[in-house]
Amino acid sequence: MPLLSELREGDQAIIESVDGTDSIAMRLMEMGLLPEEPIEMIGRAPLGDPLEYRVSGCQISLRKVEASRISVRLPTQ
């Protein structure tokens, strides 16, 4: 299953799960990164980190290490 951090600019996916039960995982879910939520990768910083996504109509930036904790599935064509 691909990770959110592996998406390329313009890719859209559906969130499958957020790995872990620690405070970072809880914070990611509070930010709207919930299972079955559509998400789009919209860009990355010049050095590749952080990464920027659109979820629930909001733009959020995540460090690559945070995005790698989120499993996604690609929508079927």
mmCIF file of N, CA and C in Angstrom:
data_model
loop_
_atom_site.group_PDB
_atom_site.id
_atom_site.type_symbol
_atom_site.label_atom_id
_atom_site.label_comp_id
_atom_site.label_asym_id
_atom_site.label_seq_id
_atom_site.Cartn_x
_atom_site.Cartn_y
_atom_site.Cartn_z
ATOM 1 N N MET A 1 0.856 -1.177 0.000
ATOM 2 C CA MET A 1 0.000 0.000 0.000
ATOM 3 C C MET A 1 0.899 1.236 0.000
ATOM 4 N N PRO A 2 0.669 2.155 -0.928
ATOM 5 C CA PRO A 2 1.532 3.341 -0.987
ATOM 6 C C PRO A 2 1.377 4.236 0.245
ATOM 7 N N LEU A 3 2.408 5.010 0.487
ATOM 8 C CA LEU A 3 2.400 5.967 1.589
ATOM 9 C C LEU A 3 2.116 7.366 1.045
ATOM 10 N N LEU A 4 1.555 8.193 1.869
ATOM 11 C CA LEU A 4 1.243 9.563 1.459
ATOM 12 C C LEU A 4 2.494 10.279 0.960
ATOM 13 N N SER A 5 3.620 10.022 1.570
ATOM 14 C CA SER A 5 4.876 10.682 1.184
ATOM 15 C C SER A 5 5.350 10.272 -0.205
ATOM 16 N N GLU A 6 4.811 9.195 -0.767
ATOM 17 C CA GLU A 6 5.231 8.711 -2.080
ATOM 18 C C GLU A 6 4.423 9.321 -3.233
ATOM 19 N N LEU A 7 3.364 10.065 -2.916
ATOM 20 C CA LEU A 7 2.561 10.671 -3.976
ATOM 21 C C LEU A 7 3.368 11.748 -4.691
ATOM 22 N N ARG A 8 3.067 11.919 -5.970
ATOM 23 C CA ARG A 8 3.689 12.972 -6.752
ATOM 24 C C ARG A 8 2.718 14.133 -6.884
ATOM 25 N N GLU A 9 3.240 15.272 -7.247
ATOM 26 C CA GLU A 9 2.436 16.476 -7.398
ATOM 27 C C GLU A 9 1.258 16.203 -8.325
ATOM 28 N N GLY A 10 0.045 16.535 -7.877
ATOM 29 C CA GLY A 10 -1.162 16.334 -8.661
ATOM 30 C C GLY A 10 -1.849 15.006 -8.406
ATOM 31 N N ASP A 11 -1.161 14.068 -7.734
ATOM 32 C CA ASP A 11 -1.774 12.774 -7.421
ATOM 33 C C ASP A 11 -2.885 12.937 -6.385
ATOM 34 N N GLN A 12 -3.939 12.159 -6.575
ATOM 35 C CA GLN A 12 -5.028 12.132 -5.608
ATOM 36 C C GLN A 12 -5.120 10.729 -5.053
ATOM 37 N N ALA A 13 -5.523 10.621 -3.789
ATOM 38 C CA ALA A 13 -5.615 9.317 -3.137
ATOM 39 C C ALA A 13 -6.673 9.382 -2.049
ATOM 40 N N ILE A 14 -6.943 8.221 -1.481
ATOM 41 C CA ILE A 14 -7.855 8.106 -0.346
ATOM 42 C C ILE A 14 -7.032 7.611 0.841
ATOM 43 N N ILE A 15 -7.179 8.255 1.973
ATOM 44 C CA ILE A 15 -6.437 7.844 3.164
ATOM 45 C C ILE A 15 -6.977 6.511 3.656
ATOM 46 N N GLU A 16 -6.074 5.576 3.892
ATOM 47 C CA GLU A 16 -6.443 4.263 4.426
ATOM 48 C C GLU A 16 -6.274 4.222 5.943
ATOM 49 N N SER A 17 -5.119 4.658 6.424
ATOM 50 C CA SER A 17 -4.876 4.602 7.871
ATOM 51 C C SER A 17 -3.734 5.525 8.253
ATOM 52 N N VAL A 18 -3.715 5.882 9.529
ATOM 53 C CA VAL A 18 -2.621 6.644 10.123
ATOM 54 C C VAL A 18 -1.925 5.703 11.093
ATOM 55 N N ASP A 19 -0.628 5.495 10.887
ATOM 56 C CA ASP A 19 0.136 4.553 11.697
ATOM 57 C C ASP A 19 0.425 5.127 13.086
ATOM 58 N N GLY A 20 0.141 4.345 14.117
ATOM 59 C CA GLY A 20 0.495 4.726 15.478
ATOM 60 C C GLY A 20 -0.666 5.251 16.287
ATOM 61 N N THR A 21 -0.408 5.357 17.593
ATOM 62 C CA THR A 21 -1.419 5.889 18.513
ATOM 63 C C THR A 21 -0.820 6.985 19.387
ATOM 64 N N ASP A 22 0.356 7.468 19.005
ATOM 65 C CA ASP A 22 1.018 8.498 19.807
ATOM 66 C C ASP A 22 0.430 9.887 19.527
ATOM 67 N N SER A 23 1.003 10.906 20.144
ATOM 68 C CA SER A 23 0.462 12.263 20.014
ATOM 69 C C SER A 23 0.564 12.782 18.575
ATOM 70 N N ILE A 24 1.587 12.369 17.844
ATOM 71 C CA ILE A 24 1.713 12.824 16.448
ATOM 72 C C ILE A 24 0.590 12.232 15.599
ATOM 73 N N ALA A 25 0.303 10.953 15.775
ATOM 74 C CA ALA A 25 -0.792 10.314 15.037
ATOM 75 C C ALA A 25 -2.125 10.990 15.379
ATOM 76 N N MET A 26 -2.333 11.293 16.652
ATOM 77 C CA MET A 26 -3.570 11.963 17.064
ATOM 78 C C MET A 26 -3.664 13.357 16.438
ATOM 79 N N ARG A 27 -2.544 14.069 16.392
ATOM 80 C CA ARG A 27 -2.530 15.415 15.812
ATOM 81 C C ARG A 27 -2.835 15.357 14.313
ATOM 82 N N LEU A 28 -2.286 14.366 13.629
ATOM 83 C CA LEU A 28 -2.572 14.212 12.197
ATOM 84 C C LEU A 28 -4.068 13.991 11.974
ATOM 85 N N MET A 29 -4.681 13.169 12.806
ATOM 86 C CA MET A 29 -6.114 12.907 12.662
ATOM 87 C C MET A 29 -6.936 14.147 13.015
ATOM 88 N N GLU A 30 -6.483 14.930 14.006
ATOM 89 C CA GLU A 30 -7.179 16.177 14.347
ATOM 90 C C GLU A 30 -7.130 17.173 13.181
ATOM 91 N N MET A 31 -6.086 17.067 12.359
ATOM 92 C CA MET A 31 -5.934 17.948 11.199
ATOM 93 C C MET A 31 -6.808 17.501 10.038
ATOM 94 N N GLY A 32 -7.573 16.433 10.213
ATOM 95 C CA GLY A 32 -8.484 15.975 9.172
ATOM 96 C C GLY A 32 -7.970 14.818 8.348
ATOM 97 N N LEU A 33 -6.838 14.262 8.712
ATOM 98 C CA LEU A 33 -6.264 13.132 7.986
ATOM 99 C C LEU A 33 -6.871 11.844 8.536
ATOM 100 N N LEU A 34 -8.083 11.577 8.112
ATOM 101 C CA LEU A 34 -8.873 10.456 8.635
ATOM 102 C C LEU A 34 -9.082 9.414 7.543
ATOM 103 N N PRO A 35 -9.260 8.154 7.936
ATOM 104 C CA PRO A 35 -9.529 7.107 6.941
ATOM 105 C C PRO A 35 -10.727 7.465 6.060
ATOM 106 N N GLU A 36 -10.610 7.130 4.781
ATOM 107 C CA GLU A 36 -11.615 7.351 3.732
ATOM 108 C C GLU A 36 -11.702 8.805 3.282
ATOM 109 N N GLU A 37 -10.815 9.657 3.770
ATOM 110 C CA GLU A 37 -10.811 11.077 3.359
ATOM 111 C C GLU A 37 -9.973 11.221 2.087
ATOM 112 N N PRO A 38 -10.518 11.864 1.046
ATOM 113 C CA PRO A 38 -9.718 12.126 -0.159
ATOM 114 C C PRO A 38 -8.619 13.148 0.132
ATOM 115 N N ILE A 39 -7.486 12.997 -0.528
ATOM 116 C CA ILE A 39 -6.350 13.910 -0.320
ATOM 117 C C ILE A 39 -5.617 14.079 -1.635
ATOM 118 N N GLU A 40 -5.058 15.263 -1.846
ATOM 119 C CA GLU A 40 -4.310 15.563 -3.076
ATOM 120 C C GLU A 40 -2.955 16.140 -2.710
ATOM 121 N N MET A 41 -1.925 15.669 -3.367
ATOM 122 C CA MET A 41 -0.581 16.212 -3.169
ATOM 123 C C MET A 41 -0.454 17.423 -4.077
ATOM 124 N N ILE A 42 -0.167 18.596 -3.523
ATOM 125 C CA ILE A 42 -0.145 19.802 -4.346
ATOM 126 C C ILE A 42 1.231 20.415 -4.492
ATOM 127 N N GLY A 43 2.200 19.972 -3.724
ATOM 128 C CA GLY A 43 3.535 20.529 -3.920
ATOM 129 C C GLY A 43 4.505 20.122 -2.842
ATOM 130 N N ARG A 44 5.734 20.534 -3.048
ATOM 131 C CA ARG A 44 6.768 20.263 -2.048
ATOM 132 C C ARG A 44 7.732 21.440 -2.020
ATOM 133 N N ALA A 45 8.403 21.619 -0.918
ATOM 134 C CA ALA A 45 9.392 22.686 -0.778
ATOM 135 C C ALA A 45 10.567 22.406 -1.712
ATOM 136 N N PRO A 46 11.358 23.422 -2.050
ATOM 137 C CA PRO A 46 12.464 23.224 -2.985
ATOM 138 C C PRO A 46 13.429 22.091 -2.615
ATOM 139 N N LEU A 47 13.642 21.841 -1.361
ATOM 140 C CA LEU A 47 14.542 20.756 -0.954
ATOM 141 C C LEU A 47 13.790 19.453 -0.696
ATOM 142 N N GLY A 48 12.489 19.421 -1.023
ATOM 143 C CA GLY A 48 11.712 18.181 -0.917
ATOM 144 C C GLY A 48 10.999 17.963 0.386
ATOM 145 N N ASP A 49 11.135 18.843 1.332
ATOM 146 C CA ASP A 49 10.483 18.690 2.627
ATOM 147 C C ASP A 49 10.278 20.074 3.209
ATOM 148 N N PRO A 50 9.101 20.479 3.641
ATOM 149 C CA PRO A 50 7.880 19.708 3.811
ATOM 150 C C PRO A 50 7.111 19.516 2.505
ATOM 151 N N LEU A 51 6.037 18.728 2.633
ATOM 152 C CA LEU A 51 5.150 18.413 1.520
ATOM 153 C C LEU A 51 3.815 19.105 1.772
ATOM 154 N N GLU A 52 3.137 19.512 0.695
ATOM 155 C CA GLU A 52 1.881 20.228 0.862
ATOM 156 C C GLU A 52 0.740 19.422 0.238
ATOM 157 N N TYR A 53 -0.374 19.360 0.979
ATOM 158 C CA TYR A 53 -1.532 18.566 0.555
ATOM 159 C C TYR A 53 -2.802 19.376 0.705
ATOM 160 N N ARG A 54 -3.829 18.952 -0.012
ATOM 161 C CA ARG A 54 -5.168 19.510 0.144
ATOM 162 C C ARG A 54 -6.060 18.394 0.671
ATOM 163 N N VAL A 55 -6.692 18.653 1.803
ATOM 164 C CA VAL A 55 -7.599 17.682 2.409
ATOM 165 C C VAL A 55 -8.751 18.442 3.053
ATOM 166 N N SER A 56 -9.960 18.004 2.822
ATOM 167 C CA SER A 56 -11.171 18.637 3.377
ATOM 168 C C SER A 56 -11.223 20.124 3.057
ATOM 169 N N GLY A 57 -10.762 20.512 1.864
ATOM 170 C CA GLY A 57 -10.821 21.915 1.456
ATOM 171 C C GLY A 57 -9.743 22.792 2.067
ATOM 172 N N CYS A 58 -8.824 22.225 2.845
ATOM 173 C CA CYS A 58 -7.745 22.983 3.480
ATOM 174 C C CYS A 58 -6.399 22.533 2.934
ATOM 175 N N GLN A 59 -5.455 23.458 2.904
ATOM 176 C CA GLN A 59 -4.093 23.105 2.536
ATOM 177 C C GLN A 59 -3.281 22.914 3.806
ATOM 178 N N ILE A 60 -2.553 21.805 3.871
ATOM 179 C CA ILE A 60 -1.718 21.534 5.040
ATOM 180 C C ILE A 60 -0.323 21.143 4.572
ATOM 181 N N SER A 61 0.652 21.443 5.395
ATOM 182 C CA SER A 61 2.032 21.045 5.130
ATOM 183 C C SER A 61 2.440 20.015 6.171
ATOM 184 N N LEU A 62 3.082 18.962 5.695
ATOM 185 C CA LEU A 62 3.558 17.907 6.583
ATOM 186 C C LEU A 62 5.024 17.639 6.301
ATOM 187 N N ARG A 63 5.758 17.310 7.349
ATOM 188 C CA ARG A 63 7.117 16.818 7.128
ATOM 189 C C ARG A 63 7.016 15.452 6.465
ATOM 190 N N LYS A 64 8.051 15.126 5.708
ATOM 191 C CA LYS A 64 8.053 13.849 5.000
ATOM 192 C C LYS A 64 7.905 12.680 5.979
ATOM 193 N N VAL A 65 8.529 12.767 7.127
ATOM 194 C CA VAL A 65 8.449 11.684 8.107
ATOM 195 C C VAL A 65 7.020 11.515 8.634
ATOM 196 N N GLU A 66 6.291 12.624 8.735
ATOM 197 C CA GLU A 66 4.885 12.536 9.169
ATOM 198 C C GLU A 66 4.024 11.924 8.064
ATOM 199 N N ALA A 67 4.250 12.367 6.824
ATOM 200 C CA ALA A 67 3.467 11.847 5.697
ATOM 201 C C ALA A 67 3.724 10.357 5.475
ATOM 202 N N SER A 68 4.898 9.891 5.864
ATOM 203 C CA SER A 68 5.210 8.466 5.667
ATOM 204 C C SER A 68 4.504 7.579 6.685
ATOM 205 N N ARG A 69 3.799 8.157 7.625
ATOM 206 C CA ARG A 69 3.020 7.388 8.601
ATOM 207 C C ARG A 69 1.589 7.148 8.120
ATOM 208 N N ILE A 70 1.250 7.694 6.957
ATOM 209 C CA ILE A 70 -0.118 7.613 6.463
ATOM 210 C C ILE A 70 -0.159 6.734 5.217
ATOM 211 N N SER A 71 -0.950 5.675 5.274
ATOM 212 C CA SER A 71 -1.141 4.778 4.124
ATOM 213 C C SER A 71 -2.323 5.274 3.311
ATOM 214 N N VAL A 72 -2.182 5.206 1.989
ATOM 215 C CA VAL A 72 -3.248 5.659 1.100
ATOM 216 C C VAL A 72 -3.512 4.598 0.032
ATOM 217 N N ARG A 73 -4.631 4.738 -0.626
ATOM 218 C CA ARG A 73 -4.890 3.937 -1.826
ATOM 219 C C ARG A 73 -5.229 4.902 -2.947
ATOM 220 N N LEU A 74 -4.818 4.514 -4.131
ATOM 221 C CA LEU A 74 -5.091 5.349 -5.290
ATOM 222 C C LEU A 74 -6.496 5.050 -5.773
ATOM 223 N N PRO A 75 -7.231 6.078 -6.194
ATOM 224 C CA PRO A 75 -8.589 5.837 -6.683
ATOM 225 C C PRO A 75 -8.548 5.005 -7.962
ATOM 226 N N THR A 76 -9.550 4.178 -8.153
ATOM 227 C CA THR A 76 -9.612 3.373 -9.370
ATOM 228 C C THR A 76 -10.058 4.251 -10.524
ATOM 229 N N GLN A 77 -9.524 3.999 -11.680
ATOM 230 C CA GLN A 77 -9.839 4.808 -12.861
ATOM 231 C C GLN A 77 -11.179 4.418 -13.425
#
